[in-house]
Amino acid sequence: MQLDIYTWQWQNHTLNIATETFGSGPSVLLLPAFSTVSTRAELATLAQALASHFQVTLIDWPGFGDSDRPALPYQPDIYRQFLKAFVRDTFPQEVAVVAAGHAAGYALALQSWSRMILIAPTWRGPLAVMGAPVAMRRGIRQLVSAPVVGSALYGLNTRPGFLKWMYRRHVFVDETQLTSDYIAKRYQNTQQPGARYAPAAFVTGGLDPVDEREEFLAGLAQQAEPVMVIVGEQVPPRSKAEMEAMVKLPNIQATYLPGSLGMAEEFGDEIAPITLSFLQQDTSPT
């Protein structure tokens, strides 16, 4: 395993991005889902399995995990530009991508992959899925970003008890995995300096890569290379309806597996053989 720091310039800000690479073979980039607790560690099980055949690279998105978390006005263009720069600077040859959750929309925007696997893909943030009006979501984001009151609100929504409730509600299927040690690690992840800014943007819809389902589906339909969508059988109904719309496209290979929105982490062992098989498919003319 090789832990690296990728230094990236965004306007007048220099951000240090945590990455790690291991294994050997063709390159595969794994992109974790956005969430309050987003971390590349969520993809560790899947990455270890892929590393027997591929060189695997994991990242923490800007504003999440072990990457820098400055108080920026986080927006989709930051992540589109970051991903474009990172792929350009890191992979001299073609690379496949495995993207979980909201990372799917950013992977679609780049359109330079040899293959693409989307695990429980989403494009709407939690409050948007719940039907909160745009004005309300913007107001909440402003409150969480504000001094003093913002820290207090963020603290209430990252307490260990709340994190466990969130996981049980729509992230994990097997709540026995939500041990006190596991929740403590996720809580620690939420308490880094500047931790509240990017998650506040995600939760309120500020990092939604598109505005409408049709736009997401159009981007998916335009992919020239093979695409697989992995749908969790226990995903909440509204999110699952979006995934069902994706798998109806003629260019999509679809697989259904146990799991909810955190299936890339919880069911990494089950996802791994399907991912390996798809990445190793021969597309040569017969």
Tab-separated table of C-alpha atoms in Angstrom:
chain	number	residue	atom	x	y	z
A	1	MET	CA	0.000	0.000	0.000
A	2	GLN	CA	1.274	3.423	-0.910
A	3	LEU	CA	-0.222	6.463	0.835
A	4	ASP	CA	0.249	9.642	-1.147
A	5	ILE	CA	-0.775	13.274	-1.086
A	6	TYR	CA	-1.982	14.799	-4.321
A	7	THR	CA	-1.662	18.584	-4.203
A	8	TRP	CA	-4.300	20.403	-6.199
A	9	GLN	CA	-4.872	24.085	-6.784
A	10	TRP	CA	-8.431	25.401	-6.800
A	11	GLN	CA	-8.517	29.114	-7.567
A	12	ASN	CA	-6.477	30.627	-4.706
A	13	HIS	CA	-6.583	27.534	-2.508
A	14	THR	CA	-4.067	24.701	-2.309
A	15	LEU	CA	-5.653	21.414	-1.235
A	16	ASN	CA	-3.830	18.274	-0.151
A	17	ILE	CA	-5.809	15.219	-1.212
A	18	ALA	CA	-5.292	11.844	0.497
A	19	THR	CA	-4.815	8.922	-1.898
A	20	GLU	CA	-3.466	5.410	-1.678
A	21	THR	CA	-2.464	2.913	-4.332
A	22	PHE	CA	-1.781	-0.815	-4.153
A	23	GLY	CA	-1.855	-3.951	-6.273
A	24	SER	CA	-0.554	-4.352	-9.816
A	25	GLY	CA	-2.051	-4.561	-13.269
A	26	PRO	CA	-4.396	-2.273	-15.214
A	27	SER	CA	-5.472	0.838	-13.320
A	28	VAL	CA	-8.786	1.143	-11.470
A	29	LEU	CA	-9.878	4.255	-9.582
A	30	LEU	CA	-12.327	3.814	-6.700
A	31	LEU	CA	-14.454	6.831	-5.744
A	32	PRO	CA	-16.245	6.773	-2.368
A	33	ALA	CA	-19.791	8.038	-1.953
A	34	PHE	CA	-20.357	11.516	-0.587
A	35	SER	CA	-21.788	11.621	2.943
A	36	THR	CA	-21.161	13.228	6.312
A	37	VAL	CA	-18.803	10.346	7.075
A	38	SER	CA	-17.336	9.878	3.579
A	39	THR	CA	-13.955	8.157	3.575
A	40	ARG	CA	-11.948	5.994	1.194
A	41	ALA	CA	-11.917	3.343	3.948
A	42	GLU	CA	-15.472	2.456	2.911
A	43	LEU	CA	-14.051	0.876	-0.237
A	44	ALA	CA	-11.136	-0.928	1.420
A	45	THR	CA	-12.646	-4.428	1.229
A	46	LEU	CA	-13.517	-4.077	-2.437
A	47	ALA	CA	-10.139	-2.498	-3.190
A	48	GLN	CA	-8.207	-5.333	-1.557
A	49	ALA	CA	-10.095	-7.886	-3.638
A	50	LEU	CA	-9.470	-5.994	-6.874
A	51	ALA	CA	-5.779	-5.545	-6.071
A	52	SER	CA	-5.124	-9.197	-6.898
A	53	HIS	CA	-5.629	-8.310	-10.576
A	54	PHE	CA	-5.435	-4.509	-10.798
A	55	GLN	CA	-3.533	-1.503	-9.560
A	56	VAL	CA	-6.146	0.159	-7.360
A	57	THR	CA	-6.213	3.812	-6.373
A	58	LEU	CA	-8.449	5.202	-3.622
A	59	ILE	CA	-9.058	8.859	-2.801
A	60	ASP	CA	-10.720	11.027	-0.204
A	61	TRP	CA	-12.658	13.771	-1.962
A	62	PRO	CA	-11.714	17.409	-1.223
A	63	GLY	CA	-13.459	18.415	1.987
A	64	PHE	CA	-13.896	14.815	3.189
A	65	GLY	CA	-11.939	12.078	4.951
A	66	ASP	CA	-8.233	12.751	5.381
A	67	SER	CA	-8.109	15.369	2.623
A	68	ASP	CA	-7.969	19.085	3.408
A	69	ARG	CA	-11.296	20.599	4.477
A	70	PRO	CA	-11.079	24.358	3.986
A	71	ALA	CA	-14.136	26.580	4.367
A	72	LEU	CA	-14.911	26.756	0.663
A	73	PRO	CA	-18.261	27.320	-1.070
A	74	TYR	CA	-18.308	23.668	-2.170
A	75	GLN	CA	-20.062	23.170	-5.491
A	76	PRO	CA	-20.160	20.570	-8.282
A	77	ASP	CA	-17.576	22.350	-10.433
A	78	ILE	CA	-14.933	21.885	-7.739
A	79	TYR	CA	-15.349	18.119	-7.918
A	80	ARG	CA	-15.592	17.954	-11.687
A	81	GLN	CA	-12.383	19.959	-12.057
A	82	PHE	CA	-10.622	18.008	-9.316
A	83	LEU	CA	-11.456	14.622	-10.834
A	84	LYS	CA	-10.395	15.754	-14.298
A	85	ALA	CA	-7.043	17.016	-12.971
A	86	PHE	CA	-6.416	13.964	-10.793
A	87	VAL	CA	-7.050	11.489	-13.605
A	88	ARG	CA	-4.926	13.510	-16.015
A	89	ASP	CA	-2.000	13.744	-13.579
A	90	THR	CA	-2.183	10.223	-12.143
A	91	PHE	CA	-3.009	7.832	-14.970
A	92	PRO	CA	-0.869	8.009	-18.127
A	93	GLN	CA	-2.912	5.172	-19.629
A	94	GLU	CA	-6.608	4.348	-19.619
A	95	VAL	CA	-8.276	3.699	-16.292
A	96	ALA	CA	-11.494	2.052	-15.191
A	97	VAL	CA	-13.633	3.606	-12.462
A	98	VAL	CA	-15.784	2.239	-9.658
A	99	ALA	CA	-17.979	5.007	-8.225
A	100	ALA	CA	-20.321	4.718	-5.245
A	101	GLY	CA	-23.358	6.858	-4.504
A	102	HIS	CA	-23.074	10.512	-5.528
A	103	ALA	CA	-19.637	9.918	-7.036
A	104	ALA	CA	-21.467	8.379	-9.997
A	105	GLY	CA	-22.524	11.752	-11.383
A	106	TYR	CA	-18.968	13.050	-11.351
A	107	ALA	CA	-17.628	9.908	-12.996
A	108	LEU	CA	-20.242	10.327	-15.731
A	109	ALA	CA	-19.182	13.909	-16.363
A	110	LEU	CA	-15.597	12.931	-17.162
A	111	GLN	CA	-16.429	10.329	-19.849
A	112	SER	CA	-12.860	9.118	-20.261
A	113	TRP	CA	-12.990	5.690	-18.622
A	114	SER	CA	-12.204	2.290	-20.095
A	115	ARG	CA	-15.060	0.834	-18.020
A	116	MET	CA	-17.425	2.131	-15.393
A	117	ILE	CA	-19.140	0.476	-12.431
A	118	LEU	CA	-21.676	2.491	-10.439
A	119	ILE	CA	-22.599	1.101	-7.008
A	120	ALA	CA	-25.950	2.270	-5.614
A	121	PRO	CA	-25.655	5.453	-7.741
A	122	THR	CA	-27.488	8.601	-6.637
A	123	TRP	CA	-27.680	12.195	-7.836
A	124	ARG	CA	-29.879	13.946	-5.220
A	125	GLY	CA	-28.736	14.860	-1.727
A	126	PRO	CA	-30.665	13.591	1.319
A	127	LEU	CA	-32.797	16.676	1.921
A	128	ALA	CA	-33.729	16.870	-1.759
A	129	VAL	CA	-34.788	13.211	-1.686
A	130	MET	CA	-36.934	14.021	1.356
A	131	GLY	CA	-38.643	16.786	-0.615
A	132	ALA	CA	-37.261	19.817	1.232
A	133	PRO	CA	-37.731	23.022	-0.839
A	134	VAL	CA	-34.657	24.634	-2.371
A	135	ALA	CA	-34.953	27.753	-0.203
A	136	MET	CA	-35.075	25.659	2.963
A	137	ARG	CA	-32.054	23.633	1.919
A	138	ARG	CA	-30.044	26.750	1.157
A	139	GLY	CA	-30.999	28.225	4.509
A	140	ILE	CA	-29.877	25.113	6.352
A	141	ARG	CA	-26.556	25.134	4.539
A	142	GLN	CA	-25.988	28.772	5.472
A	143	LEU	CA	-26.767	28.010	9.116
A	144	VAL	CA	-24.385	25.052	9.269
A	145	SER	CA	-21.640	27.121	7.629
A	146	ALA	CA	-22.100	30.045	10.012
A	147	PRO	CA	-19.767	30.619	12.993
A	148	VAL	CA	-20.812	29.272	16.415
A	149	VAL	CA	-24.356	28.211	15.539
A	150	GLY	CA	-23.057	26.197	12.589
A	151	SER	CA	-20.671	24.225	14.760
A	152	ALA	CA	-23.464	23.531	17.241
A	153	LEU	CA	-25.877	22.299	14.570
A	154	TYR	CA	-23.204	20.156	12.966
A	155	GLY	CA	-22.321	18.717	16.353
A	156	LEU	CA	-25.916	17.667	16.978
A	157	ASN	CA	-26.045	15.862	13.633
A	158	THR	CA	-22.785	14.007	14.090
A	159	ARG	CA	-23.273	12.626	17.591
A	160	PRO	CA	-22.530	8.894	17.736
A	161	GLY	CA	-26.172	8.127	18.492
A	162	PHE	CA	-27.354	10.074	15.448
A	163	LEU	CA	-24.720	8.462	13.209
A	164	LYS	CA	-25.849	5.004	14.287
A	165	TRP	CA	-29.474	5.918	13.626
A	166	MET	CA	-28.524	7.150	10.148
A	167	TYR	CA	-26.662	3.944	9.354
A	168	ARG	CA	-29.559	1.799	10.540
A	169	ARG	CA	-32.103	3.827	8.583
A	170	HIS	CA	-30.649	3.795	5.081
A	171	VAL	CA	-26.941	2.886	4.972
A	172	PHE	CA	-26.373	-0.609	6.379
A	173	VAL	CA	-28.640	-3.659	6.370
A	174	ASP	CA	-26.976	-5.609	9.198
A	175	GLU	CA	-26.975	-3.395	12.268
A	176	THR	CA	-24.763	-5.829	14.190
A	177	GLN	CA	-21.855	-4.369	12.212
A	178	LEU	CA	-22.497	-0.998	13.838
A	179	THR	CA	-20.323	-1.682	16.842
A	180	SER	CA	-19.274	1.047	19.241
A	181	ASP	CA	-15.766	0.922	17.769
A	182	TYR	CA	-17.078	1.321	14.220
A	183	ILE	CA	-19.291	4.279	15.140
A	184	ALA	CA	-16.454	5.857	17.133
A	185	LYS	CA	-14.204	5.791	14.057
A	186	ARG	CA	-16.911	7.351	11.917
A	187	TYR	CA	-17.524	9.997	14.583
A	188	GLN	CA	-13.807	10.812	14.671
A	189	ASN	CA	-13.943	11.299	10.903
A	190	THR	CA	-16.630	13.969	11.337
A	191	GLN	CA	-14.621	15.970	13.871
A	192	GLN	CA	-11.693	17.081	11.722
A	193	PRO	CA	-11.001	20.835	11.379
A	194	GLY	CA	-13.369	22.313	8.807
A	195	ALA	CA	-15.312	19.062	8.652
A	196	ARG	CA	-18.782	20.592	8.390
A	197	TYR	CA	-18.532	22.586	5.159
A	198	ALA	CA	-18.481	19.936	2.427
A	199	PRO	CA	-20.962	17.590	4.172
A	200	ALA	CA	-23.360	20.517	4.633
A	201	ALA	CA	-23.158	21.147	0.900
A	202	PHE	CA	-23.863	17.482	0.140
A	203	VAL	CA	-26.763	17.013	2.544
A	204	THR	CA	-28.554	20.124	1.298
A	205	GLY	CA	-28.161	19.286	-2.391
A	206	GLY	CA	-25.301	21.676	-3.074
A	207	LEU	CA	-23.171	18.872	-4.532
A	208	ASP	CA	-25.864	17.338	-6.705
A	209	PRO	CA	-24.109	16.806	-10.062
A	210	VAL	CA	-27.308	17.394	-12.075
A	211	ASP	CA	-30.679	19.067	-11.495
A	212	GLU	CA	-32.999	16.525	-13.119
A	213	ARG	CA	-33.196	12.767	-13.594
A	214	GLU	CA	-33.250	13.206	-17.386
A	215	GLU	CA	-29.881	14.933	-17.295
A	216	PHE	CA	-28.324	12.089	-15.325
A	217	LEU	CA	-29.843	9.467	-17.627
A	218	ALA	CA	-28.643	11.349	-20.701
A	219	GLY	CA	-25.086	11.327	-19.379
A	220	LEU	CA	-25.360	7.621	-18.651
A	221	ALA	CA	-26.759	6.852	-22.109
A	222	GLN	CA	-23.875	8.708	-23.773
A	223	GLN	CA	-21.179	6.490	-22.290
A	224	ALA	CA	-19.339	4.782	-25.122
A	225	GLU	CA	-17.583	2.204	-22.943
A	226	PRO	CA	-19.193	-0.630	-20.931
A	227	VAL	CA	-21.167	0.424	-17.850
A	228	MET	CA	-22.517	-1.686	-14.992
A	229	VAL	CA	-24.989	-0.428	-12.397
A	230	ILE	CA	-25.190	-2.362	-9.123
A	231	VAL	CA	-28.514	-1.859	-7.333
A	232	GLY	CA	-29.024	-2.560	-3.637
A	233	GLU	CA	-32.057	-4.678	-2.910
A	234	GLN	CA	-32.773	-2.780	0.334
A	235	VAL	CA	-32.145	0.746	-0.983
A	236	PRO	CA	-34.856	3.243	0.146
A	237	PRO	CA	-37.756	3.441	-2.349
A	238	ARG	CA	-37.106	6.911	-3.759
A	239	SER	CA	-33.436	6.246	-4.392
A	240	LYS	CA	-34.190	2.813	-5.779
A	241	ALA	CA	-36.640	4.336	-8.260
A	242	GLU	CA	-33.761	6.415	-9.651
A	243	MET	CA	-31.568	3.326	-9.986
A	244	GLU	CA	-34.379	1.409	-11.693
A	245	ALA	CA	-34.592	4.183	-14.275
A	246	MET	CA	-30.870	3.832	-14.916
A	247	VAL	CA	-30.899	0.080	-15.490
A	248	LYS	CA	-33.629	0.393	-18.118
A	249	LEU	CA	-31.175	2.072	-20.487
A	250	PRO	CA	-30.092	-0.257	-23.302
A	251	ASN	CA	-26.341	0.239	-22.773
A	252	ILE	CA	-26.393	-0.708	-19.076
A	253	GLN	CA	-25.503	-4.038	-17.534
A	254	ALA	CA	-27.378	-4.351	-14.245
A	255	THR	CA	-26.836	-6.443	-11.145
A	256	TYR	CA	-28.946	-6.639	-7.984
A	257	LEU	CA	-27.269	-7.495	-4.700
A	258	PRO	CA	-28.121	-7.265	-1.004
A	259	GLY	CA	-27.532	-3.879	0.546
A	260	SER	CA	-28.682	-0.310	0.947
A	261	LEU	CA	-26.919	2.980	0.215
A	262	GLY	CA	-23.760	1.782	1.986
A	263	MET	CA	-23.568	-1.495	0.107
A	264	ALA	CA	-20.132	-0.713	-1.369
A	265	GLU	CA	-18.749	-0.945	2.166
A	266	GLU	CA	-21.060	-3.456	3.827
A	267	PHE	CA	-21.095	-5.944	0.951
A	268	GLY	CA	-17.670	-5.353	-0.572
A	269	ASP	CA	-16.927	-9.090	-0.554
A	270	GLU	CA	-20.083	-9.843	-2.537
A	271	ILE	CA	-19.535	-6.982	-4.978
A	272	ALA	CA	-15.894	-7.890	-5.644
A	273	PRO	CA	-16.321	-10.995	-7.865
A	274	ILE	CA	-18.955	-9.293	-10.011
A	275	THR	CA	-16.730	-6.244	-10.352
A	276	LEU	CA	-13.725	-8.365	-11.268
A	277	SER	CA	-15.688	-10.269	-13.880
A	278	PHE	CA	-16.993	-7.069	-15.470
A	279	LEU	CA	-13.592	-5.384	-15.516
A	280	GLN	CA	-12.027	-8.448	-17.115
A	281	GLN	CA	-14.634	-8.954	-19.828
A	282	ASP	CA	-13.226	-9.221	-23.315
A	283	THR	CA	-14.793	-6.658	-25.648
A	284	SER	CA	-12.631	-7.550	-28.642
A	285	PRO	CA	-14.494	-8.142	-31.929
A	286	THR	CA	-15.191	-11.811	-32.534
